[in-house]
Amino acid sequence: MVIVISCNNDAPEKLQNLIQEKLLERKTIFLQNKYDDCIRNLMSRVQLEVDSTLSFGSKHLKFDSITVPHDTNRPLKPEITFPQFNKPKRPNSDSIIIK
């Protein structure tokens, strides 16, 4: 295309300008493609990192929900009395129970 234009055009400056414009256009497209590939690669690596962090976090939370930490304060056992209740007498250890 540049050769066809140069045959019909007498001014070499115009030809150089067209060549520079085409070169600039191709450079822009090339750099934009490289930039897009770089962003895509970076986002893929970030996604992998986020997925592994979330996986580790969910496993850690699951383990925490199963185990009871040692430093938890358990409530004291309340004192409950039943006034009409009499404890049954247990037989002595040397007696035989027949059923």
CSV table of N, CA and C in Angstrom, one decimal:
chain,number,residue,atom,x,y,z
A,1,MET,N,0.8,-1.2,0.0
A,1,MET,CA,0.0,0.0,0.0
A,1,MET,C,0.9,1.3,0.0
A,2,VAL,N,1.9,1.2,0.8
A,2,VAL,CA,2.8,2.3,0.8
A,2,VAL,C,3.5,2.5,-0.5
A,3,ILE,N,3.8,1.4,-1.2
A,3,ILE,CA,4.5,1.5,-2.5
A,3,ILE,C,3.5,2.2,-3.5
A,4,VAL,N,2.3,1.8,-3.5
A,4,VAL,CA,1.3,2.4,-4.4
A,4,VAL,C,1.1,3.8,-4.2
A,5,ILE,N,1.1,4.3,-2.9
A,5,ILE,CA,1.0,5.7,-2.6
A,5,ILE,C,2.2,6.4,-3.0
A,6,SER,N,3.4,5.8,-2.9
A,6,SER,CA,4.6,6.5,-3.2
A,6,SER,C,4.8,6.6,-4.7
A,7,CYS,N,4.2,5.7,-5.5
A,7,CYS,CA,4.3,5.9,-7.0
A,7,CYS,C,3.4,7.1,-7.5
A,8,ASN,N,2.3,7.3,-6.8
A,8,ASN,CA,1.4,8.4,-7.2
A,8,ASN,C,1.8,9.7,-6.6
A,9,ASN,N,2.6,9.7,-5.6
A,9,ASN,CA,2.9,10.9,-4.8
A,9,ASN,C,4.4,11.3,-5.1
A,10,ASP,N,4.5,12.6,-5.3
A,10,ASP,CA,5.9,13.2,-5.6
A,10,ASP,C,6.6,13.6,-4.4
A,11,ALA,N,5.9,13.9,-3.3
A,11,ALA,CA,6.6,14.4,-2.1
A,11,ALA,C,7.1,13.2,-1.2
A,12,PRO,N,8.4,13.1,-0.9
A,12,PRO,CA,8.9,12.0,0.0
A,12,PRO,C,8.5,12.3,1.4
A,13,GLU,N,8.3,13.6,1.8
A,13,GLU,CA,7.9,13.9,3.2
A,13,GLU,C,6.5,13.2,3.5
A,14,LYS,N,5.6,13.3,2.6
A,14,LYS,CA,4.3,12.6,2.8
A,14,LYS,C,4.4,11.1,3.0
A,15,LEU,N,5.3,10.5,2.2
A,15,LEU,CA,5.5,9.1,2.3
A,15,LEU,C,6.1,8.8,3.7
A,16,GLN,N,7.1,9.6,4.1
A,16,GLN,CA,7.7,9.4,5.5
A,16,GLN,C,6.6,9.5,6.6
A,17,ASN,N,5.8,10.5,6.4
A,17,ASN,CA,4.7,10.8,7.4
A,17,ASN,C,3.7,9.6,7.4
A,18,LEU,N,3.4,9.0,6.3
A,18,LEU,CA,2.5,7.9,6.3
A,18,LEU,C,3.2,6.7,6.9
A,19,ILE,N,4.4,6.5,6.6
A,19,ILE,CA,5.2,5.4,7.2
A,19,ILE,C,5.2,5.5,8.7
A,20,GLN,N,5.5,6.7,9.2
A,20,GLN,CA,5.6,7.0,10.7
A,20,GLN,C,4.2,6.8,11.3
A,21,GLU,N,3.1,7.2,10.7
A,21,GLU,CA,1.8,7.0,11.2
A,21,GLU,C,1.5,5.5,11.3
A,22,LYS,N,1.8,4.7,10.3
A,22,LYS,CA,1.5,3.3,10.3
A,22,LYS,C,2.4,2.6,11.4
A,23,LEU,N,3.6,3.0,11.5
A,23,LEU,CA,4.5,2.5,12.5
A,23,LEU,C,4.0,2.8,13.9
A,24,LEU,N,3.5,4.0,14.1
A,24,LEU,CA,3.0,4.4,15.4
A,24,LEU,C,1.7,3.6,15.7
A,25,GLU,N,0.9,3.4,14.7
A,25,GLU,CA,-0.4,2.6,14.9
A,25,GLU,C,0.0,1.2,15.3
A,26,ARG,N,0.9,0.6,14.6
A,26,ARG,CA,1.3,-0.8,14.9
A,26,ARG,C,2.0,-0.9,16.3
A,27,LYS,N,2.8,0.1,16.6
A,27,LYS,CA,3.4,0.1,18.0
A,27,LYS,C,2.3,0.2,19.1
A,28,THR,N,1.3,1.0,18.8
A,28,THR,CA,0.3,1.2,19.8
A,28,THR,C,-0.5,-0.1,20.0
A,29,ILE,N,-0.8,-0.8,18.9
A,29,ILE,CA,-1.6,-2.0,19.0
A,29,ILE,C,-0.7,-3.1,19.7
A,30,PHE,N,0.6,-3.2,19.3
A,30,PHE,CA,1.5,-4.1,19.9
A,30,PHE,C,1.6,-3.9,21.4
A,31,LEU,N,1.8,-2.7,21.8
A,31,LEU,CA,1.9,-2.4,23.3
A,31,LEU,C,0.6,-2.6,24.0
A,32,GLN,N,-0.5,-2.3,23.4
A,32,GLN,CA,-1.8,-2.5,24.0
A,32,GLN,C,-2.1,-4.0,24.2
A,33,ASN,N,-1.7,-4.8,23.2
A,33,ASN,CA,-1.8,-6.3,23.4
A,33,ASN,C,-0.9,-6.8,24.5
A,34,LYS,N,0.3,-6.3,24.5
A,34,LYS,CA,1.2,-6.8,25.6
A,34,LYS,C,0.7,-6.4,27.0
A,35,TYR,N,0.1,-5.2,27.1
A,35,TYR,CA,-0.4,-4.7,28.3
A,35,TYR,C,-1.6,-5.5,28.7
A,36,ASP,N,-2.5,-5.9,27.8
A,36,ASP,CA,-3.7,-6.7,28.1
A,36,ASP,C,-3.2,-8.1,28.6
A,37,ASP,N,-2.2,-8.7,27.9
A,37,ASP,CA,-1.7,-10.0,28.3
A,37,ASP,C,-1.1,-9.9,29.7
A,38,CYS,N,-0.4,-8.8,30.0
A,38,CYS,CA,0.2,-8.7,31.3
A,38,CYS,C,-0.9,-8.6,32.4
A,39,ILE,N,-1.9,-7.8,32.1
A,39,ILE,CA,-3.0,-7.6,33.1
A,39,ILE,C,-3.7,-8.9,33.3
A,40,ARG,N,-4.0,-9.7,32.2
A,40,ARG,CA,-4.6,-10.9,32.3
A,40,ARG,C,-3.8,-11.9,33.2
A,41,ASN,N,-2.5,-12.0,32.9
A,41,ASN,CA,-1.6,-12.8,33.7
A,41,ASN,C,-1.6,-12.4,35.2
A,42,LEU,N,-1.5,-11.2,35.4
A,42,LEU,CA,-1.5,-10.7,36.8
A,42,LEU,C,-2.8,-11.0,37.5
A,43,MET,N,-3.9,-10.8,36.9
A,43,MET,CA,-5.2,-11.1,37.5
A,43,MET,C,-5.3,-12.6,37.8
A,44,SER,N,-4.8,-13.4,36.9
A,44,SER,CA,-4.9,-14.9,37.1
A,44,SER,C,-4.0,-15.2,38.3
A,45,ARG,N,-2.9,-14.7,38.5
A,45,ARG,CA,-2.0,-15.0,39.6
A,45,ARG,C,-2.7,-14.4,40.9
A,46,VAL,N,-3.3,-13.3,40.9
A,46,VAL,CA,-4.0,-12.7,42.0
A,46,VAL,C,-5.2,-13.6,42.4
A,47,GLN,N,-5.9,-14.1,41.4
A,47,GLN,CA,-7.0,-15.0,41.7
A,47,GLN,C,-6.6,-16.3,42.3
A,48,LEU,N,-5.5,-16.9,41.9
A,48,LEU,CA,-4.9,-18.1,42.5
A,48,LEU,C,-4.6,-17.8,44.0
A,49,GLU,N,-3.9,-16.7,44.2
A,49,GLU,CA,-3.5,-16.3,45.6
A,49,GLU,C,-4.7,-16.1,46.5
A,50,VAL,N,-5.8,-15.5,46.0
A,50,VAL,CA,-7.0,-15.2,46.8
A,50,VAL,C,-7.7,-16.6,47.0
A,51,ASP,N,-7.8,-17.4,46.0
A,51,ASP,CA,-8.4,-18.7,46.2
A,51,ASP,C,-7.7,-19.6,47.3
A,52,SER,N,-6.3,-19.6,47.2
A,52,SER,CA,-5.6,-20.4,48.2
A,52,SER,C,-5.8,-19.8,49.6
A,53,THR,N,-5.8,-18.4,49.7
A,53,THR,CA,-6.0,-17.8,51.0
A,53,THR,C,-7.4,-18.1,51.6
A,54,LEU,N,-8.4,-18.0,50.7
A,54,LEU,CA,-9.8,-18.3,51.2
A,54,LEU,C,-9.9,-19.8,51.6
A,55,SER,N,-9.3,-20.7,50.8
A,55,SER,CA,-9.3,-22.1,51.2
A,55,SER,C,-8.7,-22.3,52.5
A,56,PHE,N,-7.5,-21.7,52.8
A,56,PHE,CA,-6.8,-21.9,54.1
A,56,PHE,C,-7.7,-21.3,55.2
A,57,GLY,N,-8.2,-20.1,54.9
A,57,GLY,CA,-9.1,-19.5,55.9
A,57,GLY,C,-10.3,-20.3,56.3
A,58,SER,N,-10.9,-20.9,55.3
A,58,SER,CA,-12.1,-21.7,55.6
A,58,SER,C,-11.8,-22.9,56.4
A,59,LYS,N,-10.7,-23.6,56.0
A,59,LYS,CA,-10.2,-24.7,56.8
A,59,LYS,C,-9.9,-24.4,58.2
A,60,HIS,N,-9.3,-23.2,58.4
A,60,HIS,CA,-8.9,-22.7,59.8
A,60,HIS,C,-10.2,-22.4,60.6
A,61,LEU,N,-11.2,-21.8,59.9
A,61,LEU,CA,-12.4,-21.5,60.6
A,61,LEU,C,-13.2,-22.8,61.0
A,62,LYS,N,-13.1,-23.8,60.1
A,62,LYS,CA,-13.8,-25.0,60.4
A,62,LYS,C,-13.1,-25.7,61.5
A,63,PHE,N,-11.8,-25.7,61.6
A,63,PHE,CA,-11.1,-26.3,62.7
A,63,PHE,C,-11.4,-25.6,64.0
A,64,ASP,N,-11.4,-24.3,63.9
A,64,ASP,CA,-11.7,-23.5,65.1
A,64,ASP,C,-13.1,-23.8,65.7
A,65,SER,N,-14.1,-24.0,64.8
A,65,SER,CA,-15.5,-24.3,65.2
A,65,SER,C,-15.6,-25.7,65.8
A,66,ILE,N,-14.7,-26.6,65.5
A,66,ILE,CA,-14.8,-27.9,66.0
A,66,ILE,C,-14.1,-28.0,67.4
A,67,THR,N,-13.0,-27.3,67.6
A,67,THR,CA,-12.2,-27.4,68.8
A,67,THR,C,-12.7,-26.3,69.8
A,68,VAL,N,-12.5,-26.6,71.1
A,68,VAL,CA,-12.8,-25.7,72.1
A,68,VAL,C,-11.5,-25.1,72.6
A,69,PRO,N,-11.3,-23.8,72.6
A,69,PRO,CA,-10.1,-23.3,73.1
A,69,PRO,C,-9.9,-23.5,74.6
A,70,HIS,N,-8.7,-23.6,75.1
A,70,HIS,CA,-8.4,-23.9,76.5
A,70,HIS,C,-8.7,-22.7,77.4
A,71,ASP,N,-8.7,-21.6,76.9
A,71,ASP,CA,-8.8,-20.4,77.7
A,71,ASP,C,-10.2,-19.9,77.9
A,72,THR,N,-11.2,-20.7,77.5
A,72,THR,CA,-12.6,-20.2,77.6
A,72,THR,C,-13.0,-20.3,79.1
A,73,ASN,N,-13.8,-19.4,79.5
A,73,ASN,CA,-14.3,-19.4,80.9
A,73,ASN,C,-15.7,-20.2,80.9
A,74,ARG,N,-15.6,-21.3,81.6
A,74,ARG,CA,-16.9,-22.1,81.6
A,74,ARG,C,-17.7,-21.6,82.8
A,75,PRO,N,-19.0,-21.6,82.7
A,75,PRO,CA,-19.8,-21.1,83.9
A,75,PRO,C,-19.7,-22.1,85.0
A,76,LEU,N,-19.8,-21.6,86.2
A,76,LEU,CA,-19.8,-22.4,87.4
A,76,LEU,C,-21.1,-23.2,87.5
A,77,LYS,N,-20.9,-24.4,88.1
A,77,LYS,CA,-22.1,-25.3,88.2
A,77,LYS,C,-23.0,-24.7,89.3
A,78,PRO,N,-24.3,-24.4,89.0
A,78,PRO,CA,-25.1,-23.8,90.0
A,78,PRO,C,-25.5,-24.8,91.1
A,79,GLU,N,-25.8,-24.3,92.2
A,79,GLU,CA,-26.2,-25.1,93.4
A,79,GLU,C,-27.7,-25.2,93.3
A,80,ILE,N,-28.2,-26.5,93.1
A,80,ILE,CA,-29.6,-26.7,93.0
A,80,ILE,C,-30.0,-27.7,94.2
A,81,THR,N,-31.0,-27.3,94.9
A,81,THR,CA,-31.5,-28.2,96.0
A,81,THR,C,-32.9,-28.5,95.8
A,82,PHE,N,-33.3,-29.8,96.1
A,82,PHE,CA,-34.7,-30.2,96.1
A,82,PHE,C,-35.1,-30.6,97.5
A,83,PRO,N,-35.9,-29.8,98.2
A,83,PRO,CA,-36.2,-30.0,99.6
A,83,PRO,C,-36.9,-31.3,99.9
A,84,GLN,N,-37.8,-31.8,99.1
A,84,GLN,CA,-38.5,-33.0,99.4
A,84,GLN,C,-37.8,-34.3,98.9
A,85,PHE,N,-36.7,-34.2,98.3
A,85,PHE,CA,-36.0,-35.3,97.7
A,85,PHE,C,-35.1,-36.0,98.8
A,86,ASN,N,-35.3,-37.3,99.0
A,86,ASN,CA,-34.4,-38.1,99.8
A,86,ASN,C,-33.7,-39.0,99.0
A,87,LYS,N,-32.4,-39.0,99.1
A,87,LYS,CA,-31.5,-39.9,98.4
A,87,LYS,C,-31.8,-41.3,98.8
A,88,PRO,N,-31.9,-42.2,97.8
A,88,PRO,CA,-32.2,-43.6,98.2
A,88,PRO,C,-30.9,-44.2,98.8
A,89,LYS,N,-31.1,-45.2,99.7
A,89,LYS,CA,-30.0,-45.8,100.3
A,89,LYS,C,-29.4,-46.9,99.4
A,90,ARG,N,-28.1,-46.9,99.3
A,90,ARG,CA,-27.5,-47.9,98.5
A,90,ARG,C,-27.1,-49.1,99.3
A,91,PRO,N,-27.2,-50.2,98.8
A,91,PRO,CA,-26.8,-51.4,99.6
A,91,PRO,C,-25.3,-51.4,99.8
A,92,ASN,N,-25.0,-52.1,100.8
A,92,ASN,CA,-23.6,-52.2,101.2
A,92,ASN,C,-22.9,-53.0,100.1
A,93,SER,N,-21.6,-52.8,100.0
A,93,SER,CA,-20.9,-53.5,98.9
A,93,SER,C,-20.8,-55.0,99.2
A,94,ASP,N,-21.0,-55.4,100.4
A,94,ASP,CA,-20.9,-56.9,100.7
A,94,ASP,C,-22.2,-57.6,100.5
A,95,SER,N,-23.3,-56.8,100.3
A,95,SER,CA,-24.6,-57.5,100.1
A,95,SER,C,-24.9,-57.9,98.7
A,96,ILE,N,-25.7,-58.9,98.5
A,96,ILE,CA,-26.0,-59.4,97.2
A,96,ILE,C,-27.4,-58.9,96.8
A,97,ILE,N,-27.5,-58.4,95.6
A,97,ILE,CA,-28.8,-58.0,95.1
A,97,ILE,C,-29.4,-59.0,94.2
A,98,ILE,N,-30.6,-59.5,94.5
A,98,ILE,CA,-31.3,-60.5,93.8
A,98,ILE,C,-32.5,-59.8,93.1
A,99,LYS,N,-32.5,-60.1,91.8
A,99,LYS,CA,-33.6,-59.5,91.0
A,99,LYS,C,-34.5,-60.5,90.5
